[in-house]
PDB file of C-alpha atoms and ligand atoms in Angstrom:
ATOM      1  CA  UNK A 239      25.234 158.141 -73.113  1.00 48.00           C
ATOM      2  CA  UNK A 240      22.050 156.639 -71.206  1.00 63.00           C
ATOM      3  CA  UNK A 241      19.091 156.895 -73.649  1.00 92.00           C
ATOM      4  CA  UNK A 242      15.307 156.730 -72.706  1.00 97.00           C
ATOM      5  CA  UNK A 243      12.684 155.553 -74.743  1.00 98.00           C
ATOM      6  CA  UNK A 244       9.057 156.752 -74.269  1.00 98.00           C
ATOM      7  CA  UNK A 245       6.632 153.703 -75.389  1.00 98.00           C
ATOM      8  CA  UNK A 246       3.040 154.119 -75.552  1.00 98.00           C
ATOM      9  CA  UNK A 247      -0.462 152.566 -76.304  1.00 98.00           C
ATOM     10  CA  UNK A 248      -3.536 154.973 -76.552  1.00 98.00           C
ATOM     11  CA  UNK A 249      -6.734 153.807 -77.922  1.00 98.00           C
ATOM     12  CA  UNK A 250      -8.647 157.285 -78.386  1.00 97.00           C
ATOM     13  CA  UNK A 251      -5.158 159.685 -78.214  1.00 98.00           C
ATOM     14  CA  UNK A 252      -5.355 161.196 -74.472  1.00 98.00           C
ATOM     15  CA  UNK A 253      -2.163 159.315 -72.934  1.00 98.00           C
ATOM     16  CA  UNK A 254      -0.494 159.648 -76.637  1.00 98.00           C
ATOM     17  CA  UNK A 255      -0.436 163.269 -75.817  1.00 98.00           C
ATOM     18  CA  UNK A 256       0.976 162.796 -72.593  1.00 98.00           C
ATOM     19  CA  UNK A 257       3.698 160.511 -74.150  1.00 98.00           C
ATOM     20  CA  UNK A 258       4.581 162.806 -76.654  1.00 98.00           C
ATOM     21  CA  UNK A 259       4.867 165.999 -74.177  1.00 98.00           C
ATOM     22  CA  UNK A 260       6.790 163.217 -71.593  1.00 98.00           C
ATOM     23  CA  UNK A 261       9.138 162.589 -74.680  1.00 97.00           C
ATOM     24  CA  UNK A 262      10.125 166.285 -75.115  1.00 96.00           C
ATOM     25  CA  UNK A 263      10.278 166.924 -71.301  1.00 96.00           C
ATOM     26  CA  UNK A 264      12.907 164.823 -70.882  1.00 94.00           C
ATOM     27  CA  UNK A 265      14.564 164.241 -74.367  1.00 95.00           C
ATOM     28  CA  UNK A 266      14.064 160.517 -74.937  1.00 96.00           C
ATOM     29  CA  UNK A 267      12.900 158.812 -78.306  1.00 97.00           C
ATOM     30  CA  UNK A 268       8.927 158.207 -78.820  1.00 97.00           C
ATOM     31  CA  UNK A 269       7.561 155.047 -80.020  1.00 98.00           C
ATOM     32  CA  UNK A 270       3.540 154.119 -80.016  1.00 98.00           C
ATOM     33  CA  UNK A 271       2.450 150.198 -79.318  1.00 98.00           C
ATOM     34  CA  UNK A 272       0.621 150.163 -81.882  1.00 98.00           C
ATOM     35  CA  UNK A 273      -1.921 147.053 -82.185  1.00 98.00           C
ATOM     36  CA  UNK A 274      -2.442 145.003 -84.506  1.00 98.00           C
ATOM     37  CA  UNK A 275      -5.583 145.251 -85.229  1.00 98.00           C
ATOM     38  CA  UNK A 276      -7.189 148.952 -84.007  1.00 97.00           C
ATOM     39  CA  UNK A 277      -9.358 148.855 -81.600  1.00 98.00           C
ATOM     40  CA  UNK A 278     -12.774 149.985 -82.553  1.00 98.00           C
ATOM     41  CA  UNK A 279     -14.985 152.048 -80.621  1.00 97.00           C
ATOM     42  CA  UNK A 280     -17.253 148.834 -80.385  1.00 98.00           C
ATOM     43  CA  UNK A 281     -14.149 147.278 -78.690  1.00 98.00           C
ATOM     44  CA  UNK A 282     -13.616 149.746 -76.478  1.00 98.00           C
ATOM     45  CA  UNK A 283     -17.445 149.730 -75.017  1.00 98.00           C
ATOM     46  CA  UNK A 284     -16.373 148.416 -71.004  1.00 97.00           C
ATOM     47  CA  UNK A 285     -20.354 148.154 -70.866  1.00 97.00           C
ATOM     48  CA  UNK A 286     -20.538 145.578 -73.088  1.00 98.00           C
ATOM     49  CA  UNK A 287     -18.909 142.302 -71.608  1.00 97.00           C
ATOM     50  CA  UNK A 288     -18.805 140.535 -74.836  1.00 98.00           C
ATOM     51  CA  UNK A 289     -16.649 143.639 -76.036  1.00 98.00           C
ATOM     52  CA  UNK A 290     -12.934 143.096 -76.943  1.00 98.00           C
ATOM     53  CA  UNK A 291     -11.519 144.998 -74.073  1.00 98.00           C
ATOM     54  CA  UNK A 292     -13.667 143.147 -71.769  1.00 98.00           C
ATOM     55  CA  UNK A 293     -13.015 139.937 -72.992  1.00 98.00           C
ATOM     56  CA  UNK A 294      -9.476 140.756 -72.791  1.00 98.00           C
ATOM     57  CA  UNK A 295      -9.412 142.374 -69.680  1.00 98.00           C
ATOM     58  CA  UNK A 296     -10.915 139.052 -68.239  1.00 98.00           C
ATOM     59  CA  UNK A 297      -8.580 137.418 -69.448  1.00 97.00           C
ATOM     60  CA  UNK A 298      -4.891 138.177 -67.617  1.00 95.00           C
ATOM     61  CA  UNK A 299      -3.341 135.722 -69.756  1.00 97.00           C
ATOM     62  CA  UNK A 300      -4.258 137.581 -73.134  1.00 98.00           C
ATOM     63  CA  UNK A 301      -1.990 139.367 -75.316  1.00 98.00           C
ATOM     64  CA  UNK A 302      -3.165 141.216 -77.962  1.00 98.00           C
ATOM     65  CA  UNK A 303      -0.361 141.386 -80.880  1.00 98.00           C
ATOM     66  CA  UNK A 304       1.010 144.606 -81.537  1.00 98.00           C
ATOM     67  CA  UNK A 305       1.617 145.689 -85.590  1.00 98.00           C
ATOM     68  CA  UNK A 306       5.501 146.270 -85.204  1.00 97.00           C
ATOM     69  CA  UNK A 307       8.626 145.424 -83.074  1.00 95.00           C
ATOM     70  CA  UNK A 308      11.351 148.366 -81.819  1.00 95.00           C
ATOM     71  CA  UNK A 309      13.995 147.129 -83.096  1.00 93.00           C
ATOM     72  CA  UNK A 310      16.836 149.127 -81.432  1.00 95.00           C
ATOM     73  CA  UNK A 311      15.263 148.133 -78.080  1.00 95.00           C
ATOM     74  CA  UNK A 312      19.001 147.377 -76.922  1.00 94.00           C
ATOM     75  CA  UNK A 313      20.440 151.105 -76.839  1.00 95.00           C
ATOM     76  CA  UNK A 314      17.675 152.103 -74.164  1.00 97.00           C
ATOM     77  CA  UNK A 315      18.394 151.817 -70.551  1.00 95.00           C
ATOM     78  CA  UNK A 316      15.071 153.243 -69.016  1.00 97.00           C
ATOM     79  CA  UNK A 317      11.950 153.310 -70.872  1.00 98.00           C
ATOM     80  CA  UNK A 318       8.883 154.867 -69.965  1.00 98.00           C
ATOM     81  CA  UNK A 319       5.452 152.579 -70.832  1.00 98.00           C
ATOM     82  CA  UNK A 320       2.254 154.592 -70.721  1.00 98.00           C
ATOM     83  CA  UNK A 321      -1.245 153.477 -71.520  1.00 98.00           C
ATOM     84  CA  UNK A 322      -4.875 154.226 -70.635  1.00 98.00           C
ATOM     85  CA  UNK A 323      -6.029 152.767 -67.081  1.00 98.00           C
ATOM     86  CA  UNK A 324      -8.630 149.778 -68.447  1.00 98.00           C
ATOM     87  CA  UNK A 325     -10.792 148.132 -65.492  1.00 97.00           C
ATOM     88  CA  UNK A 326      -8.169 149.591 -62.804  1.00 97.00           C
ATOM     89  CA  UNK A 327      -5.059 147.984 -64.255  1.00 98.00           C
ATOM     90  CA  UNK A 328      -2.211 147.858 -67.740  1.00 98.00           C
ATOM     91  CA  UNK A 329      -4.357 146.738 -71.003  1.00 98.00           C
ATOM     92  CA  UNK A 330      -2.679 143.377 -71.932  1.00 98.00           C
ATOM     93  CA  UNK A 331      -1.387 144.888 -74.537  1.00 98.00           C
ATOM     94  CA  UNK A 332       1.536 145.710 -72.386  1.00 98.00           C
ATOM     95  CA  UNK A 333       2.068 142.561 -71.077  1.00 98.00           C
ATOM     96  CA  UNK A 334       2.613 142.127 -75.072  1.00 98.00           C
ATOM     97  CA  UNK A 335       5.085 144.577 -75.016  1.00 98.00           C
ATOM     98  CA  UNK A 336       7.129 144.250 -72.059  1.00 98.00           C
ATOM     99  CA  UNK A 337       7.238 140.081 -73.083  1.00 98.00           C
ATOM    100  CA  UNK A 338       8.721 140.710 -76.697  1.00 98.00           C
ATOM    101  CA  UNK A 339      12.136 142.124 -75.463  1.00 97.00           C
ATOM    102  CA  UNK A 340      14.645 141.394 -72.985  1.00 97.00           C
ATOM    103  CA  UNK A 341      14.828 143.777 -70.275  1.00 97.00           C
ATOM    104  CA  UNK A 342      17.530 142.735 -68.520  1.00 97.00           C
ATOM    105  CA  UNK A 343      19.406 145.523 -66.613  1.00 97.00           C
ATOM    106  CA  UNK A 344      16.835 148.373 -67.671  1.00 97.00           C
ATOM    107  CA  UNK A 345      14.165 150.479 -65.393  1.00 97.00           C
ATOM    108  CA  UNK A 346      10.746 150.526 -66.414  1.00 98.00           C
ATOM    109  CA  UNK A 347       8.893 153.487 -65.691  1.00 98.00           C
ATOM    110  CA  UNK A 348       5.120 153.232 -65.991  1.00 98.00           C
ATOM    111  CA  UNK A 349       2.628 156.303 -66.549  1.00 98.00           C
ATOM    112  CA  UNK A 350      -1.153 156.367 -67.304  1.00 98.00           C
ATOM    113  CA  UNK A 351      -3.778 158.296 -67.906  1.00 98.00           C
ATOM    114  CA  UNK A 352      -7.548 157.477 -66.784  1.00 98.00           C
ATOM    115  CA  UNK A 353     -11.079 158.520 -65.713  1.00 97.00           C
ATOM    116  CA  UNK A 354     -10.454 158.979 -62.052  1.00 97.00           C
ATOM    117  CA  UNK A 355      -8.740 155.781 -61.167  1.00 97.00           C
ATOM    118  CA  UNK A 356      -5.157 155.400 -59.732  1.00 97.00           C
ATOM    119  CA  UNK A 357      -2.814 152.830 -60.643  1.00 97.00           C
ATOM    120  CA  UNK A 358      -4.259 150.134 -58.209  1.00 93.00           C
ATOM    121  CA  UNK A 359      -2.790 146.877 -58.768  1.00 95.00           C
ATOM    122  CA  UNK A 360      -1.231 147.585 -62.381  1.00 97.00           C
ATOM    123  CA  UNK A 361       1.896 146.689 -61.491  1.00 98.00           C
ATOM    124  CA  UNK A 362       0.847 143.643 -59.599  1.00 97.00           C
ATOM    125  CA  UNK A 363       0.254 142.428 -62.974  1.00 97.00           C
ATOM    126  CA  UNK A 364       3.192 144.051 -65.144  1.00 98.00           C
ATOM    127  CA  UNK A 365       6.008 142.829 -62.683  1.00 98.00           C
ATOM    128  CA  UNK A 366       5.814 139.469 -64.345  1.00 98.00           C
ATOM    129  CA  UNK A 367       6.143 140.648 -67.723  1.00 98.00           C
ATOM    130  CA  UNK A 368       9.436 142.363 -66.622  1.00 97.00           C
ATOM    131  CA  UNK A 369      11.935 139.908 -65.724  1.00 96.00           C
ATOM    132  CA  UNK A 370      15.517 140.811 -65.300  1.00 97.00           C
ATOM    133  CA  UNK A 371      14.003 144.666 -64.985  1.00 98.00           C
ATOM    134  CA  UNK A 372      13.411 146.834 -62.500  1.00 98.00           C
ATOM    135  CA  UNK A 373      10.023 148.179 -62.378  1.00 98.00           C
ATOM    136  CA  UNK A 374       9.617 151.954 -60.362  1.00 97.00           C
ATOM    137  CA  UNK A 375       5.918 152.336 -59.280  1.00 93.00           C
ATOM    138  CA  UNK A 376       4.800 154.781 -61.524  1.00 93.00           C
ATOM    139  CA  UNK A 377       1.977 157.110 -61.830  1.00 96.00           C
ATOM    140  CA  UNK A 378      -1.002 158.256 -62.808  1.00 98.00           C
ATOM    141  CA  UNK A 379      -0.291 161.630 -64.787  1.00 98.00           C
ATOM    142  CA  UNK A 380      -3.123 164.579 -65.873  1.00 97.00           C
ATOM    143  CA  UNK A 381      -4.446 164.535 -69.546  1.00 96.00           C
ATOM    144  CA  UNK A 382      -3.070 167.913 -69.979  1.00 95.00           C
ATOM    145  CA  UNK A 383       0.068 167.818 -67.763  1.00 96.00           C
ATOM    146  CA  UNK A 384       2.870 170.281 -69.342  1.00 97.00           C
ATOM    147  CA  UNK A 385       6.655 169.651 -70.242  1.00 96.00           C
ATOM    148  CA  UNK A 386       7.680 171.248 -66.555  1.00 96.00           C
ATOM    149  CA  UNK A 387       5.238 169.452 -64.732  1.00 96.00           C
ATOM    150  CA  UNK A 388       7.095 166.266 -66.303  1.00 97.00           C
ATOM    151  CA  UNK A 389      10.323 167.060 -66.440  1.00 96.00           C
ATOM    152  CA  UNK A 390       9.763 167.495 -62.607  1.00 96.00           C
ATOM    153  CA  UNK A 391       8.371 164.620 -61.949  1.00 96.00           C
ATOM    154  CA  UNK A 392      10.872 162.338 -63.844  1.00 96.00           C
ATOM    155  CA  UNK A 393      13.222 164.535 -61.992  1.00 95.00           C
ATOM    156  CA  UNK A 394      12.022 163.570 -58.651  1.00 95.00           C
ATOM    157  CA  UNK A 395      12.787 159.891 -59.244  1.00 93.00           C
ATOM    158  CA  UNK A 396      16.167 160.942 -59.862  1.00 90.00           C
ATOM    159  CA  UNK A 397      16.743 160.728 -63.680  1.00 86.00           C
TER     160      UNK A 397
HETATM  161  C1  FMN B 577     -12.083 149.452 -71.775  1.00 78.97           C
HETATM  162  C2  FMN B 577     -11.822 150.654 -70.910  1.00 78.97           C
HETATM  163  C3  FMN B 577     -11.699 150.499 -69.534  1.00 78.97           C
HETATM  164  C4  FMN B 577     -11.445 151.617 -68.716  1.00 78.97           C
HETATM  165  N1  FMN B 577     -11.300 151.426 -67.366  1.00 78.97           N
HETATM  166  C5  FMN B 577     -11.024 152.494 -66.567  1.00 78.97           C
HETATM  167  C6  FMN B 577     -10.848 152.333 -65.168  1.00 78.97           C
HETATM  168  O1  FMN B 577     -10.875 151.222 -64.614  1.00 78.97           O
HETATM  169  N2  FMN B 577     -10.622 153.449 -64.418  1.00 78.97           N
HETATM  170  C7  FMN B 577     -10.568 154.716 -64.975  1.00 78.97           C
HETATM  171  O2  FMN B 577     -10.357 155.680 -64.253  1.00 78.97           O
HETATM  172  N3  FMN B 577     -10.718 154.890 -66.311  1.00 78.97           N
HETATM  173  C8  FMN B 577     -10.933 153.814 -67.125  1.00 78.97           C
HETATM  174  N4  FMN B 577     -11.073 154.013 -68.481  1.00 78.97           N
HETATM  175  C9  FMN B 577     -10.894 155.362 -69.045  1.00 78.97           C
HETATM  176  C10 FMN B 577      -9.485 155.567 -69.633  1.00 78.97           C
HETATM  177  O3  FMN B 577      -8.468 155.141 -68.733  1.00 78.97           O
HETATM  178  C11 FMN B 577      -9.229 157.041 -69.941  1.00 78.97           C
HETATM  179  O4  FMN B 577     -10.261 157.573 -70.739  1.00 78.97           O
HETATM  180  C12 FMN B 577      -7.879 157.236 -70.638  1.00 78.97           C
HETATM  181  O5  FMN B 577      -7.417 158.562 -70.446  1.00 78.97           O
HETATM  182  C13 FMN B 577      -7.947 156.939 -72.138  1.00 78.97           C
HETATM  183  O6  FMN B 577      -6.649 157.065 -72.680  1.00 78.97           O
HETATM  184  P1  FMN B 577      -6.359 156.902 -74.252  1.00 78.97           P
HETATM  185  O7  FMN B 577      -7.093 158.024 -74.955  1.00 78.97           O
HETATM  186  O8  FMN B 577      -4.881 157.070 -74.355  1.00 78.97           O
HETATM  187  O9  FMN B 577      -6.836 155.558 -74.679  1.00 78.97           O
HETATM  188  C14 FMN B 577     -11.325 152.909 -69.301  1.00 78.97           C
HETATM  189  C15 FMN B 577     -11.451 153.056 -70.694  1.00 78.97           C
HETATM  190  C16 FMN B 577     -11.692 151.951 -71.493  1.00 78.97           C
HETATM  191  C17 FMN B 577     -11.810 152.134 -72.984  1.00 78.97           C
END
Protein backbone atom coordinates (compact mmCIF):
# COMPACT_ATOMS: atom_id res chain seq x y z
CA UNK A 1 0.00 0.00 0.00
CA UNK A 2 1.35 3.61 -1.09
CA UNK A 3 1.87 5.61 2.16
CA UNK A 4 2.17 9.49 2.45
CA UNK A 5 3.97 11.28 4.89
CA UNK A 6 3.02 14.88 5.87
CA UNK A 7 6.44 16.75 6.98
CA UNK A 8 6.38 20.10 8.37
CA UNK A 9 8.36 23.14 9.82
CA UNK A 10 6.34 25.99 11.56
CA UNK A 11 8.04 28.55 13.57
CA UNK A 12 4.92 30.25 15.39
CA UNK A 13 2.24 27.05 14.67
CA UNK A 14 0.01 28.49 11.63
CA UNK A 15 1.24 25.95 8.77
CA UNK A 16 1.54 23.16 11.73
CA UNK A 17 -2.17 23.43 11.78
CA UNK A 18 -2.50 23.15 8.25
CA UNK A 19 -0.19 20.04 8.31
CA UNK A 20 -1.98 18.41 10.86
CA UNK A 21 -5.64 19.01 9.21
CA UNK A 22 -3.63 18.00 5.59
CA UNK A 23 -2.59 14.76 7.55
CA UNK A 24 -6.18 13.74 8.47
CA UNK A 25 -7.61 14.85 5.05
CA UNK A 26 -5.89 12.48 3.36
CA UNK A 27 -4.74 9.76 5.91
CA UNK A 28 -0.95 9.99 5.75
CA UNK A 29 1.52 9.95 8.84
CA UNK A 30 2.56 13.53 10.44
CA UNK A 31 6.01 14.38 11.26
CA UNK A 32 7.27 18.16 12.32
CA UNK A 33 11.04 19.36 11.14
CA UNK A 34 11.77 20.25 14.07
CA UNK A 35 15.09 22.50 14.45
CA UNK A 36 17.61 22.20 16.29
CA UNK A 37 17.80 24.93 18.01
CA UNK A 38 14.08 26.91 18.22
CA UNK A 39 13.87 29.74 16.67
CA UNK A 40 13.27 32.67 18.89
CA UNK A 41 11.05 35.43 18.27
CA UNK A 42 14.33 37.60 18.05
CA UNK A 43 15.22 35.20 15.15
CA UNK A 44 12.31 35.46 13.50
CA UNK A 45 12.35 39.55 13.37
CA UNK A 46 12.70 39.84 9.03
CA UNK A 47 13.28 43.64 10.11
CA UNK A 48 16.27 43.05 11.63
CA UNK A 49 19.01 41.94 9.01
CA UNK A 50 21.39 40.76 11.55
CA UNK A 51 18.43 38.38 12.68
CA UNK A 52 18.82 34.56 12.21
CA UNK A 53 16.24 34.20 9.55
CA UNK A 54 17.75 36.95 7.69
CA UNK A 55 21.08 35.89 7.88
CA UNK A 56 19.93 32.62 6.76
CA UNK A 57 17.70 33.61 4.24
CA UNK A 58 20.76 35.45 2.64
CA UNK A 59 22.40 32.82 2.65
CA UNK A 60 20.96 29.95 -0.04
CA UNK A 61 23.66 27.75 0.89
CA UNK A 62 22.63 27.53 4.71
CA UNK A 63 21.15 24.70 6.41
CA UNK A 64 20.00 24.97 9.63
CA UNK A 65 20.20 21.37 11.47
CA UNK A 66 17.08 19.91 12.37
CA UNK A 67 16.81 18.02 16.16
CA UNK A 68 15.82 14.49 14.70
CA UNK A 69 15.93 12.22 11.56
CA UNK A 70 12.56 10.10 10.21
CA UNK A 71 13.80 7.17 10.27
CA UNK A 72 11.26 5.06 8.29
CA UNK A 73 11.66 7.63 5.47
CA UNK A 74 11.83 4.47 3.05
CA UNK A 75 8.05 3.20 3.36
CA UNK A 76 6.77 6.70 2.00
CA UNK A 77 6.23 7.21 -1.62
CA UNK A 78 4.81 10.87 -1.66
CA UNK A 79 5.41 13.21 1.05
CA UNK A 80 3.97 16.43 1.54
CA UNK A 81 6.69 19.35 2.90
CA UNK A 82 4.98 22.43 4.27
CA UNK A 83 6.55 25.46 5.86
CA UNK A 84 5.95 29.19 6.37
CA UNK A 85 6.73 31.42 3.13
CA UNK A 86 10.16 33.39 4.53
CA UNK A 87 11.34 36.37 2.12
CA UNK A 88 9.12 34.80 -0.85
CA UNK A 89 10.72 31.36 -0.86
CA UNK A 90 11.32 27.53 1.42
CA UNK A 91 13.28 28.47 4.85
CA UNK A 92 16.60 26.53 4.41
CA UNK A 93 15.55 24.47 6.75
CA UNK A 94 14.05 22.43 4.02
CA UNK A 95 16.79 22.31 1.94
CA UNK A 96 18.00 20.48 5.35
CA UNK A 97 15.39 18.20 5.07
CA UNK A 98 14.91 17.23 1.62
CA UNK A 99 19.17 16.73 1.59
CA UNK A 100 19.18 14.15 4.59
CA UNK A 101 17.25 11.36 2.69
CA UNK A 102 17.22 9.79 -0.55
CA UNK A 103 14.32 10.54 -2.57
CA UNK A 104 14.73 8.55 -5.27
CA UNK A 105 11.45 7.45 -6.99
CA UNK A 106 9.12 9.57 -4.56
CA UNK A 107 6.83 12.87 -5.34
CA UNK A 108 7.30 15.77 -3.30
CA UNK A 109 4.43 17.80 -2.72
CA UNK A 110 5.07 21.26 -1.30
CA UNK A 111 2.41 23.48 0.70
CA UNK A 112 2.84 26.80 2.60
CA UNK A 113 1.32 29.11 4.42
CA UNK A 114 2.22 33.03 4.40
CA UNK A 115 1.29 36.73 4.77
CA UNK A 116 0.02 37.35 1.30
CA UNK A 117 2.80 35.97 -0.78
CA UNK A 118 2.56 33.05 -3.32
CA UNK A 119 5.04 30.50 -3.81
CA UNK A 120 7.29 32.63 -6.20
CA UNK A 121 10.45 31.01 -6.89
CA UNK A 122 10.38 28.36 -3.89
CA UNK A 123 10.79 25.68 -5.91
CA UNK A 124 13.45 27.25 -8.01
CA UNK A 125 15.39 26.68 -4.98
CA UNK A 126 14.00 23.22 -3.55
CA UNK A 127 14.43 21.35 -6.98
CA UNK A 128 18.07 20.94 -6.15
CA UNK A 129 17.60 19.53 -2.87
CA UNK A 130 15.41 16.81 -4.54
CA UNK A 131 17.39 14.71 -6.72
CA UNK A 132 16.11 11.48 -8.04
CA UNK A 133 12.42 13.07 -6.98
CA UNK A 134 9.84 14.48 -8.59
CA UNK A 135 8.80 17.74 -7.32
CA UNK A 136 4.74 18.84 -8.20
CA UNK A 137 4.47 22.70 -7.94
CA UNK A 138 2.66 23.05 -4.97
CA UNK A 139 0.70 25.65 -3.26
CA UNK A 140 0.05 28.16 -1.16
CA UNK A 141 -2.88 26.89 1.20
CA UNK A 142 -5.28 29.26 3.76
CA UNK A 143 -4.35 29.30 7.56
CA UNK A 144 -7.68 27.91 8.28
CA UNK A 145 -8.32 25.67 5.23
CA UNK A 146 -10.64 22.54 6.35
CA UNK A 147 -10.17 18.66 5.84
CA UNK A 148 -12.59 18.93 2.48
CA UNK A 149 -11.00 21.81 1.17
CA UNK A 150 -7.73 19.49 1.31
CA UNK A 151 -8.77 16.41 0.59
CA UNK A 152 -9.94 18.20 -2.67
CA UNK A 153 -7.15 19.69 -3.48
CA UNK A 154 -4.76 16.67 -3.04
CA UNK A 155 -7.49 15.09 -5.00
CA UNK A 156 -7.14 17.31 -7.91
CA UNK A 157 -3.50 16.34 -8.44
CA UNK A 158 -4.69 12.96 -8.70
CA UNK A 159 -3.74 11.16 -5.42
C1 LIG B 1 11.48 35.55 8.62
C2 LIG B 1 10.10 35.61 8.01
C3 LIG B 1 9.95 35.94 6.67
C4 LIG B 1 8.67 35.99 6.09
N1 LIG B 1 8.56 36.29 4.76
C5 LIG B 1 7.33 36.31 4.17
C6 LIG B 1 7.18 36.60 2.79
O1 LIG B 1 8.15 36.79 2.04
N2 LIG B 1 5.92 36.65 2.28
C7 LIG B 1 4.80 36.43 3.06
O2 LIG B 1 3.69 36.48 2.55
N3 LIG B 1 4.92 36.14 4.38
C8 LIG B 1 6.15 36.06 4.96
N4 LIG B 1 6.26 35.75 6.29
C9 LIG B 1 5.04 35.41 7.06
C10 LIG B 1 4.84 33.89 7.20
O3 LIG B 1 4.98 33.22 5.96
C11 LIG B 1 3.45 33.57 7.74
O4 LIG B 1 3.19 34.29 8.92
C12 LIG B 1 3.29 32.07 8.00
O5 LIG B 1 1.91 31.72 7.98
C13 LIG B 1 3.89 31.64 9.34
O6 LIG B 1 3.77 30.24 9.45
P1 LIG B 1 4.23 29.45 10.77
O7 LIG B 1 3.35 29.92 11.91
O8 LIG B 1 3.96 28.02 10.44
O9 LIG B 1 5.67 29.73 11.01
C14 LIG B 1 7.53 35.70 6.88
C15 LIG B 1 7.68 35.36 8.24
C16 LIG B 1 8.95 35.31 8.80
C17 LIG B 1 9.09 34.94 10.25
Amino acid sequence: MSRKLVAYFSASGVTAKVAQTLADAVGADLFEIAPKIPYTKADLNWMDKNARSTIEMSNHASRPEIESKRDNMSEYDTIFVGFPIWWYVAPTIINTFLESYDLTGKTIVPFATSGGSGMGKTNERLAPSCKGAKLLDGKVLKSHSNNPELAAWVESMGF
